[in-house]
CSV table of C-alpha atoms and ligand atoms in Angstrom, one decimal:
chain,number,residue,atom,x,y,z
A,1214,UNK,CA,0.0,0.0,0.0
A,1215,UNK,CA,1.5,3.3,-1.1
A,1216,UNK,CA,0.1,6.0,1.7
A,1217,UNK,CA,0.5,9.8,1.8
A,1218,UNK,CA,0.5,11.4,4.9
A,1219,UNK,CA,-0.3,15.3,5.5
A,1220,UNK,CA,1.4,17.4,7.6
A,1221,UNK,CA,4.8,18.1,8.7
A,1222,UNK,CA,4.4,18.2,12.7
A,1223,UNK,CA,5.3,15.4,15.9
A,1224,UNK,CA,1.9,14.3,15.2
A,1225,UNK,CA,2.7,13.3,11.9
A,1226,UNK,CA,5.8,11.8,12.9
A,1227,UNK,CA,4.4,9.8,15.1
A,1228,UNK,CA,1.7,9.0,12.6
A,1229,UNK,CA,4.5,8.1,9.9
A,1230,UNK,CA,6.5,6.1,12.9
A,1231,UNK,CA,3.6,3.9,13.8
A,1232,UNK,CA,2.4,2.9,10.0
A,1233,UNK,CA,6.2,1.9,9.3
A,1234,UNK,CA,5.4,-1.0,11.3
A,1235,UNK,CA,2.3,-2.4,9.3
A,1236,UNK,CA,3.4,-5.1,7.1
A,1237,UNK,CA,1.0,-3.9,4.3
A,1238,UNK,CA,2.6,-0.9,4.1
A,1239,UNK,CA,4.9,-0.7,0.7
A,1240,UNK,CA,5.7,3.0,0.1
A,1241,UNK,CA,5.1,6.1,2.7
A,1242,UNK,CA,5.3,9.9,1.6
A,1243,UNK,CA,4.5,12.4,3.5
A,1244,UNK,CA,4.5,16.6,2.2
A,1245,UNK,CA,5.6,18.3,3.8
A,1246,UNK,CA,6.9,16.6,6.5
A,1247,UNK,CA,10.5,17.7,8.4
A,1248,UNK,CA,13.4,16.0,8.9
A,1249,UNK,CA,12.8,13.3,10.8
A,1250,UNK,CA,10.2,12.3,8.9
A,1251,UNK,CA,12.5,12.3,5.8
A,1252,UNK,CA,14.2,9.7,7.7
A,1253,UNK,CA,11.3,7.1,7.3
A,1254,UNK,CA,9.2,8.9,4.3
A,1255,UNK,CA,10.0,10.4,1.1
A,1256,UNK,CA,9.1,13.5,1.7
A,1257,UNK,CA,7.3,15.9,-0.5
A,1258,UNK,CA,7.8,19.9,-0.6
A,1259,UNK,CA,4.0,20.5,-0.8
A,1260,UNK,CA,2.4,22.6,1.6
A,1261,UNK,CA,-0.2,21.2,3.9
A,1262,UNK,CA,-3.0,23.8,2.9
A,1263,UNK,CA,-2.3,23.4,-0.6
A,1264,UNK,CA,-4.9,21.0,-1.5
A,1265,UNK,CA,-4.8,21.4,-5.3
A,1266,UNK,CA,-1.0,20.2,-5.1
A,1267,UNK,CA,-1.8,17.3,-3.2
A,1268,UNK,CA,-4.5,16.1,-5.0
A,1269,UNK,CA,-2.9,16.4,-8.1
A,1270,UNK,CA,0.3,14.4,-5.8
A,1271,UNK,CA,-1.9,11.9,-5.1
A,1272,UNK,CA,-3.3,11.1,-8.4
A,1273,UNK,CA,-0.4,10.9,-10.2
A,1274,UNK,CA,1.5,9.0,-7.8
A,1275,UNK,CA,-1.7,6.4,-7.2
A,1276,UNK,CA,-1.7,6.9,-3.7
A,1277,UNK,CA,-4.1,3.8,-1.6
A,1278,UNK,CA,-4.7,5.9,1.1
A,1279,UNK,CA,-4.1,9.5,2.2
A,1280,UNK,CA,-3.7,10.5,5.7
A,1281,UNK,CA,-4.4,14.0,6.9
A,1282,UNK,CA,-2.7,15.5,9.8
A,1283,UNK,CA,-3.8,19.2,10.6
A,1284,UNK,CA,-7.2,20.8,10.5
A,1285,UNK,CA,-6.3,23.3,7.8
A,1286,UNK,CA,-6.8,21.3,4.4
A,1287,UNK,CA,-9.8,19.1,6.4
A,1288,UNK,CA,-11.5,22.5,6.6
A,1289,UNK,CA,-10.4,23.4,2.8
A,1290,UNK,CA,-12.1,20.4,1.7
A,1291,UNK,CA,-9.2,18.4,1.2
A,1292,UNK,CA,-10.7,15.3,2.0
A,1293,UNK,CA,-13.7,16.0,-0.3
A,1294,UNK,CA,-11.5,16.6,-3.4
A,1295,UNK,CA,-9.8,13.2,-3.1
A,1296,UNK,CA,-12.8,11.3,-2.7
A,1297,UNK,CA,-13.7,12.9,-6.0
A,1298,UNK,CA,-10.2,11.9,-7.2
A,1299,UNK,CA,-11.3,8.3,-6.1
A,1300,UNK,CA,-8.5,8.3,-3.3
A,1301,UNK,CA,-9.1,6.4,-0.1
A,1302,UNK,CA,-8.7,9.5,2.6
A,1303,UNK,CA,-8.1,9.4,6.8
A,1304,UNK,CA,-10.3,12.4,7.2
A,1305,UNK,CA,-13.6,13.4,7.6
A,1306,UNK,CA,-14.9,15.8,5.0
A,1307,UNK,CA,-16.1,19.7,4.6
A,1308,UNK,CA,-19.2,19.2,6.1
A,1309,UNK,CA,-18.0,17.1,9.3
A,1310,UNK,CA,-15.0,19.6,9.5
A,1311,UNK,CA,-17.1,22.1,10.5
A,1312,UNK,CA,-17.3,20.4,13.8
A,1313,UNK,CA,-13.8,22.2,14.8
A,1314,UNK,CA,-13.9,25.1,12.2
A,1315,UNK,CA,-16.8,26.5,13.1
A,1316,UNK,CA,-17.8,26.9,17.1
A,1317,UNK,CA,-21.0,27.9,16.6
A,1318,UNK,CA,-22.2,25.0,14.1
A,1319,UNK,CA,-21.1,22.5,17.2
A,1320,UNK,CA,-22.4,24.0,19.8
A,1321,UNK,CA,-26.1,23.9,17.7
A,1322,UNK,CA,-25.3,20.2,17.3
A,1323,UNK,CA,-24.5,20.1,21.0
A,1324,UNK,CA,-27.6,21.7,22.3
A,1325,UNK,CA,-29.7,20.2,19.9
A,1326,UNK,CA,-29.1,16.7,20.9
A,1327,UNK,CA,-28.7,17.1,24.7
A,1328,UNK,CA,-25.0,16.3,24.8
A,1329,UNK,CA,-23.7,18.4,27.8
A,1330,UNK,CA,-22.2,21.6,27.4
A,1331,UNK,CA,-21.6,25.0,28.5
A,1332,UNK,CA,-24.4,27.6,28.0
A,1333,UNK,CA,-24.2,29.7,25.2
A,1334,UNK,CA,-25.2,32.5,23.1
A,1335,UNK,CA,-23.9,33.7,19.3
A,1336,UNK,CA,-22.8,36.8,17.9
A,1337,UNK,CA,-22.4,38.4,15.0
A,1338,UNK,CA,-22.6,41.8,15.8
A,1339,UNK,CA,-20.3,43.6,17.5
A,1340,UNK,CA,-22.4,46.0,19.2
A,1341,UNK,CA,-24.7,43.3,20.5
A,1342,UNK,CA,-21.8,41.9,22.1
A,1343,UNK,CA,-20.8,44.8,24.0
A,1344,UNK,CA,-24.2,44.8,25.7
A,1345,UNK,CA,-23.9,41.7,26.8
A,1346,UNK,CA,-20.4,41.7,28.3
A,1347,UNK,CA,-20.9,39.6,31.7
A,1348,UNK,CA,-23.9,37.6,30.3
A,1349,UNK,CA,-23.0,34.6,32.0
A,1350,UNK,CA,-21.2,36.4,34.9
A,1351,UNK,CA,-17.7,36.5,34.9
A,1352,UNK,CA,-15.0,34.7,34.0
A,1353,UNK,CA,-16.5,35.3,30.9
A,1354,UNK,CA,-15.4,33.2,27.6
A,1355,UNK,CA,-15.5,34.3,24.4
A,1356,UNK,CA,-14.8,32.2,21.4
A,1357,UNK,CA,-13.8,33.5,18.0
A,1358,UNK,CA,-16.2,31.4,15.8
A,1359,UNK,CA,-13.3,30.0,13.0
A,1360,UNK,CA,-10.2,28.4,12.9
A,1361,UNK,CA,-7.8,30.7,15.2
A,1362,UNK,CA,-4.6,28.6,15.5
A,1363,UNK,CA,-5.5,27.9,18.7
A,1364,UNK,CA,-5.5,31.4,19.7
A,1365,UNK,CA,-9.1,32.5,19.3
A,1366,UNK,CA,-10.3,31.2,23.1
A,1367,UNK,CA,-10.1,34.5,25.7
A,1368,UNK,CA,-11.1,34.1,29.0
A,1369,UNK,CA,-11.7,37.6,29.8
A,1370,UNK,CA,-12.0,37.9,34.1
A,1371,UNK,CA,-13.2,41.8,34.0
A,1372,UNK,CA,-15.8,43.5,32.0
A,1373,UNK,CA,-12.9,45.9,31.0
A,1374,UNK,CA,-10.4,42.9,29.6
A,1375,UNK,CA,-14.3,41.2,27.8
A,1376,UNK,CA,-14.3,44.5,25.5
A,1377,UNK,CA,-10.8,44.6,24.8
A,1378,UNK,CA,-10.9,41.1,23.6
A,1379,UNK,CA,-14.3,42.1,21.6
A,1380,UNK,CA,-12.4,45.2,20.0
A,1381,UNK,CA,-9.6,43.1,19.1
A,1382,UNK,CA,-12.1,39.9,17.7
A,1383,UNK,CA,-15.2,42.3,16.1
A,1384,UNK,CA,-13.3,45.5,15.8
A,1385,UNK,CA,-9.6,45.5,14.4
A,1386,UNK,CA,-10.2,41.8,13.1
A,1387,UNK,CA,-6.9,40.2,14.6
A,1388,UNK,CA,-8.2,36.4,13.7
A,1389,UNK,CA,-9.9,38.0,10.4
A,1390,UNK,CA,-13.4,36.4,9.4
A,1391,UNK,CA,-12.7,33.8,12.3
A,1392,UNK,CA,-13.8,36.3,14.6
A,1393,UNK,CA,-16.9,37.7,12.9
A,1394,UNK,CA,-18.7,35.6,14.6
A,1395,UNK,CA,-18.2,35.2,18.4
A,1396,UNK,CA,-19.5,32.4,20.9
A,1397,UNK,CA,-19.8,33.7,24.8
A,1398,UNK,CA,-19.9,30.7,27.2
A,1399,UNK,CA,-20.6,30.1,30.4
A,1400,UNK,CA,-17.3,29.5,32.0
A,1401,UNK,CA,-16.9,25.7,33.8
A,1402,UNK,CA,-14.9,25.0,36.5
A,1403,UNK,CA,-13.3,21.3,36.7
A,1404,UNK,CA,-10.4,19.1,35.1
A,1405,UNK,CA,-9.9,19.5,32.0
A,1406,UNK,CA,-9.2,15.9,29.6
A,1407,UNK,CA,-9.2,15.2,26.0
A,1408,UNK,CA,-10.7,11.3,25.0
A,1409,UNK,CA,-9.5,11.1,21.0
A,1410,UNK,CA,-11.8,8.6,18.9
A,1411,UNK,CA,-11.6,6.6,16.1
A,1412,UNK,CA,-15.0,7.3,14.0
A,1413,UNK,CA,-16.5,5.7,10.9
A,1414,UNK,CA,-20.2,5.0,9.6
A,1415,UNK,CA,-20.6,2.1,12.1
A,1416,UNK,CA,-19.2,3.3,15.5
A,1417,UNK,CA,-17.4,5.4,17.6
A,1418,UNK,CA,-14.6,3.7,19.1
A,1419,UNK,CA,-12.4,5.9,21.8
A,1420,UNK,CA,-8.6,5.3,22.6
A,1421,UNK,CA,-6.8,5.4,25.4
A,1422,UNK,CA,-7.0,8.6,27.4
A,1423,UNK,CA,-4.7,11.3,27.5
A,1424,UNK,CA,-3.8,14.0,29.3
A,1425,UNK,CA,-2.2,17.3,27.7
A,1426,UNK,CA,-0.5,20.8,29.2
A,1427,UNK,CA,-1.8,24.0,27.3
A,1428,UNK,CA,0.2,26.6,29.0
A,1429,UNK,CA,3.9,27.5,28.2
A,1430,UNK,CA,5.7,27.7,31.5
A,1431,UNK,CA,5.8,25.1,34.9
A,1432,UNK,CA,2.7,25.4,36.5
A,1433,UNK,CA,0.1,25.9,34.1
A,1434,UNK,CA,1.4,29.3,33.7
A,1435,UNK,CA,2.3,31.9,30.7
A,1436,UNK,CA,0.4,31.7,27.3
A,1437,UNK,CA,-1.5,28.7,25.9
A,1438,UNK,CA,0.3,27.1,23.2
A,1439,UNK,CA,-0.2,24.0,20.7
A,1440,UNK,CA,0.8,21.7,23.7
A,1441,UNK,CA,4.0,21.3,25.8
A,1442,UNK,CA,4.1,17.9,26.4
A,1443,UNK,CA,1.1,14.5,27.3
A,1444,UNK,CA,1.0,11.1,29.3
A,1445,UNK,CA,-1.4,8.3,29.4
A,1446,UNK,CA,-3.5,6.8,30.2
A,1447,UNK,CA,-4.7,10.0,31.4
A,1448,UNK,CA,-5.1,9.2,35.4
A,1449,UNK,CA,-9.1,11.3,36.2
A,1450,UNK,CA,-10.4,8.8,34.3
A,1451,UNK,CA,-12.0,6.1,36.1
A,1452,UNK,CA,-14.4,3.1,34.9
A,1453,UNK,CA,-17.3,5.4,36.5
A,1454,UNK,CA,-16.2,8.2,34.3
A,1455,UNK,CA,-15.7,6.2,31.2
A,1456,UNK,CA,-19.0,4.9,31.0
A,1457,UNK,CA,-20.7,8.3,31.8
A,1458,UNK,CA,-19.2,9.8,28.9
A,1459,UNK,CA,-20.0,6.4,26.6
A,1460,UNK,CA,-23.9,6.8,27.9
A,1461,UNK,CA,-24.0,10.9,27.9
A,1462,UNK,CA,-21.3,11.7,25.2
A,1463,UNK,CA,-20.4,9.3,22.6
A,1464,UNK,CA,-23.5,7.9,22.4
A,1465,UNK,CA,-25.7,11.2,21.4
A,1466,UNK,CA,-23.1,12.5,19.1
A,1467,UNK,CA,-23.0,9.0,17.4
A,1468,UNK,CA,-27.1,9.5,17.1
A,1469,UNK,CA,-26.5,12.8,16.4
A,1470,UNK,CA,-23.9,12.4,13.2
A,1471,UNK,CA,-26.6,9.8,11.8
A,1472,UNK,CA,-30.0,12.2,12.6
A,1473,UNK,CA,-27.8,15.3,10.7
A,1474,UNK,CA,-26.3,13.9,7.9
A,1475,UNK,CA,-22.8,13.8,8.8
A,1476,UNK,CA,-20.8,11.0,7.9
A,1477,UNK,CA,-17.9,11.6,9.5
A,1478,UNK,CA,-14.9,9.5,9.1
A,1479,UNK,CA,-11.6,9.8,11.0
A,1480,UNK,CA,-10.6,10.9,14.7
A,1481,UNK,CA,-13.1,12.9,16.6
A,1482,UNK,CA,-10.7,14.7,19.7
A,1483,UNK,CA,-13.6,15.7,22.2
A,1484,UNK,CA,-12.5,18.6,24.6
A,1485,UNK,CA,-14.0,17.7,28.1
A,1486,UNK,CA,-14.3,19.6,31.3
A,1487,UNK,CA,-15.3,17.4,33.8
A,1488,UNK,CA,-16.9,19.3,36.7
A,1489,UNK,CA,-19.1,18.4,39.4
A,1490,UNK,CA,-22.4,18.0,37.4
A,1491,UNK,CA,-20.4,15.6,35.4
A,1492,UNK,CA,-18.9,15.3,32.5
A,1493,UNK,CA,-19.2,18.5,29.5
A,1494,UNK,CA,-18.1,18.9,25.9
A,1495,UNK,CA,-15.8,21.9,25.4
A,1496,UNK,CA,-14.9,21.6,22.0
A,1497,UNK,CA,-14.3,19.2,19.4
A,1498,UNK,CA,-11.2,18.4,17.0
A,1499,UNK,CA,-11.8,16.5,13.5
A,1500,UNK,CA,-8.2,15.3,13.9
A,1501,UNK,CA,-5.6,13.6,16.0
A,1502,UNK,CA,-4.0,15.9,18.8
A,1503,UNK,CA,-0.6,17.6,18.8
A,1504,UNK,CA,1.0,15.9,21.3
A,1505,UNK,CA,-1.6,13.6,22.4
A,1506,UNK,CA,-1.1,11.4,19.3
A,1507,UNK,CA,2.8,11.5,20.5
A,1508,UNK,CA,1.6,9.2,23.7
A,1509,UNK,CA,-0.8,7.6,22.5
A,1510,UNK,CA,0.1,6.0,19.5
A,1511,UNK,CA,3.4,4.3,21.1
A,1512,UNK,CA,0.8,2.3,23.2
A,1513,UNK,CA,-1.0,0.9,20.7
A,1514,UNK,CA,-0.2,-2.6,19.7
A,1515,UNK,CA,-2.5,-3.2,16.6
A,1516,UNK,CA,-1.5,-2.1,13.1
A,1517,UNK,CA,-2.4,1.5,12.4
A,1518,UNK,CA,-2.8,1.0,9.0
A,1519,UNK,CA,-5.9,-1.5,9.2
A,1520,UNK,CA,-7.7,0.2,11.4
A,1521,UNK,CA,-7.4,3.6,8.5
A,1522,UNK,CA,-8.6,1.3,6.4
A,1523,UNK,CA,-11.4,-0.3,9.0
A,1524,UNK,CA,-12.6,3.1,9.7
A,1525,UNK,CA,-12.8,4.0,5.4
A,1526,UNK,CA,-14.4,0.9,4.6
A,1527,UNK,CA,-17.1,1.0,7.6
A,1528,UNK,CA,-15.6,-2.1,9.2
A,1529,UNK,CA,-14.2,-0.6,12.7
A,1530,UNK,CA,-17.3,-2.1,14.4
A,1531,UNK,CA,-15.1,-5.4,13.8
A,1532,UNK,CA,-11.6,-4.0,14.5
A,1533,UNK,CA,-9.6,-4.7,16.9
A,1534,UNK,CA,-7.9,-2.1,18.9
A,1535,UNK,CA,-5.0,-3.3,21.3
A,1536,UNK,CA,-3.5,-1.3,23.9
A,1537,UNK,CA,-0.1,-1.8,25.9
A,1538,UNK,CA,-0.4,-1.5,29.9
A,1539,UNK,CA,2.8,0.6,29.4
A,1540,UNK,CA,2.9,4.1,30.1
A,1541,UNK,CA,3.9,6.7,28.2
A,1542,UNK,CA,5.1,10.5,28.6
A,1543,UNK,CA,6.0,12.7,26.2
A,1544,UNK,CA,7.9,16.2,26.6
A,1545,UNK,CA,7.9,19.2,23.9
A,1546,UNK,CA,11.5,20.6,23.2
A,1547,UNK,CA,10.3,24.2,22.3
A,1548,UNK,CA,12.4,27.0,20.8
A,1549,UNK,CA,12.9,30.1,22.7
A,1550,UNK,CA,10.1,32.9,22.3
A,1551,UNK,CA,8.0,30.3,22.1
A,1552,UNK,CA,4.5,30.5,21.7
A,1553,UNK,CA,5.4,34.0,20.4
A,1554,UNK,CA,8.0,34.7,17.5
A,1555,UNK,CA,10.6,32.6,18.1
A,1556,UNK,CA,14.1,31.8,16.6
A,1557,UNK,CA,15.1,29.6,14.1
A,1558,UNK,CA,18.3,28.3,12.4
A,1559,UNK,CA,19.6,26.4,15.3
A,1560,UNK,CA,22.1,23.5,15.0
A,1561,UNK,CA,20.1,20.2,17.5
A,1562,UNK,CA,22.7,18.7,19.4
A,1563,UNK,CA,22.6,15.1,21.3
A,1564,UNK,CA,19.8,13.7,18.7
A,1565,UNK,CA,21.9,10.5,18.4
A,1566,UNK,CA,22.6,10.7,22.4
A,1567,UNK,CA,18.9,9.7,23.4
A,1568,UNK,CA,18.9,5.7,24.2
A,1569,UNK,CA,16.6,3.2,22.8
A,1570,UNK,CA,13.7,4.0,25.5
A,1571,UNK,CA,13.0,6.9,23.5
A,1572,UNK,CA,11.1,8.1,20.8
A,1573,UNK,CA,11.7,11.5,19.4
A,1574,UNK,CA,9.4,12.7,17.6
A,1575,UNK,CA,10.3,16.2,15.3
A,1576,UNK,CA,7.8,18.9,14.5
A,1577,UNK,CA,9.8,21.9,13.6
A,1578,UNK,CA,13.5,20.7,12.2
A,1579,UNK,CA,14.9,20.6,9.2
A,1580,UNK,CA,18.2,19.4,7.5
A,1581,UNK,CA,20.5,21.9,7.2
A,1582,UNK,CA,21.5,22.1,3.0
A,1583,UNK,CA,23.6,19.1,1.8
A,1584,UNK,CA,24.5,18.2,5.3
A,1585,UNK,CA,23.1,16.0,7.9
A,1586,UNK,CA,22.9,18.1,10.6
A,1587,UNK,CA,19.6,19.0,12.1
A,1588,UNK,CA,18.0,22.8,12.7
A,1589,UNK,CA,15.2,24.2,14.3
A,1590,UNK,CA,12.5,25.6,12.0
A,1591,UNK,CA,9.6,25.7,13.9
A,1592,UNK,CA,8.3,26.7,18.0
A,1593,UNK,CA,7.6,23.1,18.7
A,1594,UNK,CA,11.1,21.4,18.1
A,1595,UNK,CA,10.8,17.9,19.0
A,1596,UNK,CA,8.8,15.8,21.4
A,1597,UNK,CA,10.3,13.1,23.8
A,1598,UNK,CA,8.3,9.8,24.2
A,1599,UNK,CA,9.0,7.5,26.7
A,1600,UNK,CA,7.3,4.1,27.6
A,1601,UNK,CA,7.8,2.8,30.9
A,1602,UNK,CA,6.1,0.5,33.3
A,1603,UNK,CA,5.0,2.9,35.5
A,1604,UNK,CA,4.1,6.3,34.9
A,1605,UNK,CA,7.1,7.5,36.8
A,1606,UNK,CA,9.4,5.1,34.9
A,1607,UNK,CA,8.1,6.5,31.5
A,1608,UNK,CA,8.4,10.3,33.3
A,1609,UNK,CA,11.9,9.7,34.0
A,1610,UNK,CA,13.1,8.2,31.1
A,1611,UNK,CA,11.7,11.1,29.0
A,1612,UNK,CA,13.3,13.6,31.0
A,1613,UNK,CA,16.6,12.0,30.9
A,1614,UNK,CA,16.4,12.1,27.2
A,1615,UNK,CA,15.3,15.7,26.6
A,1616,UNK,CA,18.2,16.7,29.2
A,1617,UNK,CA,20.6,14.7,26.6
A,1618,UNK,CA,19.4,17.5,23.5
A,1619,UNK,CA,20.3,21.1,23.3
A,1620,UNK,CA,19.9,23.9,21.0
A,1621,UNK,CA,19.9,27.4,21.2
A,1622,UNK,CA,17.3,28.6,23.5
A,1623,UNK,CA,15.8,25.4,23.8
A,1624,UNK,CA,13.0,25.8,26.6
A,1625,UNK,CA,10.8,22.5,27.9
A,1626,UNK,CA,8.4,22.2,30.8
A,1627,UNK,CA,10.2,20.6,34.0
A,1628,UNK,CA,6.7,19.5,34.9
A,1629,UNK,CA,5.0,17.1,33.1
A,1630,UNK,CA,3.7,14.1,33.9
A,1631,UNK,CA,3.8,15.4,37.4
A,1632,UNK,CA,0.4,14.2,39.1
A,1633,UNK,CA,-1.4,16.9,41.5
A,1634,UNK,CA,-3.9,16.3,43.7
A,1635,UNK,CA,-7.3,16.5,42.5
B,196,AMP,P1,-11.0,25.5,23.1
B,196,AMP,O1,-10.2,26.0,21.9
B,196,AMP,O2,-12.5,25.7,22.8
B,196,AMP,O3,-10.6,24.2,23.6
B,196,AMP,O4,-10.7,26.5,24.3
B,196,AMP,C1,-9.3,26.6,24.7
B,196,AMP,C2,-9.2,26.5,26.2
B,196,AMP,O5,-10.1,27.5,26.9
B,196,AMP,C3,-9.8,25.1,26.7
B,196,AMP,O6,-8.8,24.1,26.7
B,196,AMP,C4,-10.2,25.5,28.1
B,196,AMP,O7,-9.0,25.5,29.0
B,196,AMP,C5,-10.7,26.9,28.0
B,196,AMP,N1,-12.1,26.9,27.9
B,196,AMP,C6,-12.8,26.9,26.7
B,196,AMP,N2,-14.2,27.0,27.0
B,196,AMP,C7,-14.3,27.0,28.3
B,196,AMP,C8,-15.4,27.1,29.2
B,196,AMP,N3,-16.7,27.2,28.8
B,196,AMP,N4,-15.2,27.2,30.5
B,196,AMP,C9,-13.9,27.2,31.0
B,196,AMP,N5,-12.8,27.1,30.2
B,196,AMP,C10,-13.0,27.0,28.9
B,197,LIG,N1,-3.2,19.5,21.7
B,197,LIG,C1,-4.4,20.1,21.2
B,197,LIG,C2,-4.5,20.1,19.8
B,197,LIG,O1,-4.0,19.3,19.0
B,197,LIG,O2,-5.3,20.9,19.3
């Protein structure tokens, strides 16, 4: 099987390392992939949101599958235009993407088949808005409607910080159409957990939990980023709370796919709080997580690429999902300035030092020309995946292996994987 994957991050490493282990698999490509991906797939200088290009790729090259990583080309219809193509796609399409690219569209979907969630009410005007600053008391939450790069959330905790944020979404426009529209929530208190699931026309099948850490620095503190680091199993859940969420969660939105049309196909990544009235949706991804997939997938024990192919040809009701009681922790290796404008250009040192325990995983690197040295190119560098029999066995191996890798700047949480009390 000839497969193309999409993307060029740790997710998509991870993706790439995992599907190297399928026997069935006979050529992998990914575009545009980074440097340690080159080291398993050929990889292709196509960019991820140029959809045309990789359609045309996939064509011509006969691709049996494609992959996509990032939410950008599901919510350009890539998936769509590849069916048309008559390519097998790992993605669900334009009208199922809407599910992360537009927050108003899921919370309707939400609310209108009782699947728990914060209250809301929509905007589109940004007057309107501005009388109704504090609707929901404060904190309050406002939500640029479209894809924000993970930016668009502002939890403003003063009437005075709600209107700035309103200025900047309705007014000057800094996430552009994303913020025409504006969702204010109720704000939840609880723990926060993400459950990713595999989803076709038959089922909805979830993997092992994981946990991820938002913020930048130690502590949960500084800006929210695209993820500093993961571990699971994820340790809220419990078999109590996994079967409320089957009964409460996956359940409706399975019934609710079917009453609306919406054959979705791929990973559904359900944001959760989980507060004292149980269990409520915060958001949904159409994709795999970035770093969650960087656990997770080094615990699975059955072939990636079948269940892809279970889940395009209706059949994951039948497929088998294996897990290893191993735990894993992984640790993002950011540049400095990170999550704001941050440097690139920097020569990786210690790659080859990490020991066989570890994964690493590269999101922004790169080669540097006609040599084999390794650069950064990106905010998120690497990620460091360890397995270990116990959660603090997997913690301390990963740590040990980030300390062995150093670039300029290099920054890294010291604390993840660290369990608090709850
Ligand atoms: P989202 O992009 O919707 O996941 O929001 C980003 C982050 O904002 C979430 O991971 C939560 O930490 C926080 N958040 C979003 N919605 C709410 C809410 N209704 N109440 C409390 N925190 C929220
Ligand atoms: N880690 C959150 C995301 O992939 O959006």
């Amino acid at each position: 099987m000839k497969v193309l994957i999409v993307g060029g991050g740790g997710r998509e490493h991870a993706i790439a390392w995992k599907l190297r282990q399928s026997p069935r698999l006979t050529e992998l490509y990914c575009a545009p992939g980074n440097a340690g991906i080159s080291e398993i797939a050929v990889c292709v200088d196509i960019r991820a949101d140029d959809v045309r290009g990789l359609t045309d790729f996939a064509s011509e090259n006969l691709m049996d599958l494609v992959v996509i990583g990032p939410e950008t080309p599901l919510a350009m219809g890539l998936t769509d235009m590849l069916t048309d193509a008559g390519i097998r796609v790992f993605g669900p399409n334009i009208k199922c993407a809407r599910l992360e690219a537009s927050k108003s569209f899921t919370k309707q979907f939400l609310e209108r088949h009782g699947i728990p969630t914060a209250r809301h009410m929509i905007f589109h005007d940004k007057d309107e808005l501005l009388d109704h600053v504090g609707q929901f008391g404060f904190p309050m939450v406002l939500k640029a409607d479209g894809l924000a790069a993970g930016k668009g959330v502002i939890i403003a905790e003063t009437a005075a910080e709600a209107r700035d944020a309103i200025e900047d979404m309705m007014g000057r426009r800094v996430f552009g159409a994303a913020g025409d529209t504006v969702v204010v929530e109720e704000y939840l208190e609880g723990i926060e957990a993400s459950m990713l699931c595999f989803v076709d026309g038959s089922t909805i099948v979830p993997m092992e939990s994981v946990q991820d850490y938002k913020r930048a620095f130690d502590g949960d503190k500084g800006l929210n980023t695209g993820g500093m680091g993961s571990y699971s199993p994820s340790l809220i859940f419990d078999e109590t709370l996994e079967d409320e969420i089957r009964e409460k969660i996956l359940a409706p939105i399975y019934e609710g796919f079917k009453a609306d049309g919406l054959d979705f196909r791929g990973v559904l990544f359900i944001g959760l709080m989980i507060t004292d009235d149980g269990p409520k949706v915060i958001e949904f991804n159409n994709r795999f997580g970035d770093p969650e997939t960087q656990a997770v997938l080094p615990r699975l024990r059955s072939d990636l690429l079948d269940i892809f192919l279970a889940v395009t040809n209706d059949r994951l009701a039948g497929a088998e999902l294996r897990w290893s009681g191993m735990r894993s922790v992984c640790v993002v290796l950011a540049a400095g300035g990170y999550p704001g404008d941050c440097e690139k250009g920097k020569l990786i040192n210690g790659l080859a030092l990490t020991d066989d325990d570890a994964l690493v995983f590269h999101a922004g690197t790169a080669f540097g020309s006609g040599s084999h040295d390794v650069f950064t190119a990106g905010g998120r560098v690497l990620g460091v995946t360890a397995l270990g029999a116990t959660h603090e066995e997997a913690r301390e191996k990963a740590y040990a292996n980030a300390a062995r890798i150093r670039f300029d700047g290099m920054q890294y949480r010291r604390d993840i994987g660290i369990l608090k009390e709850v």
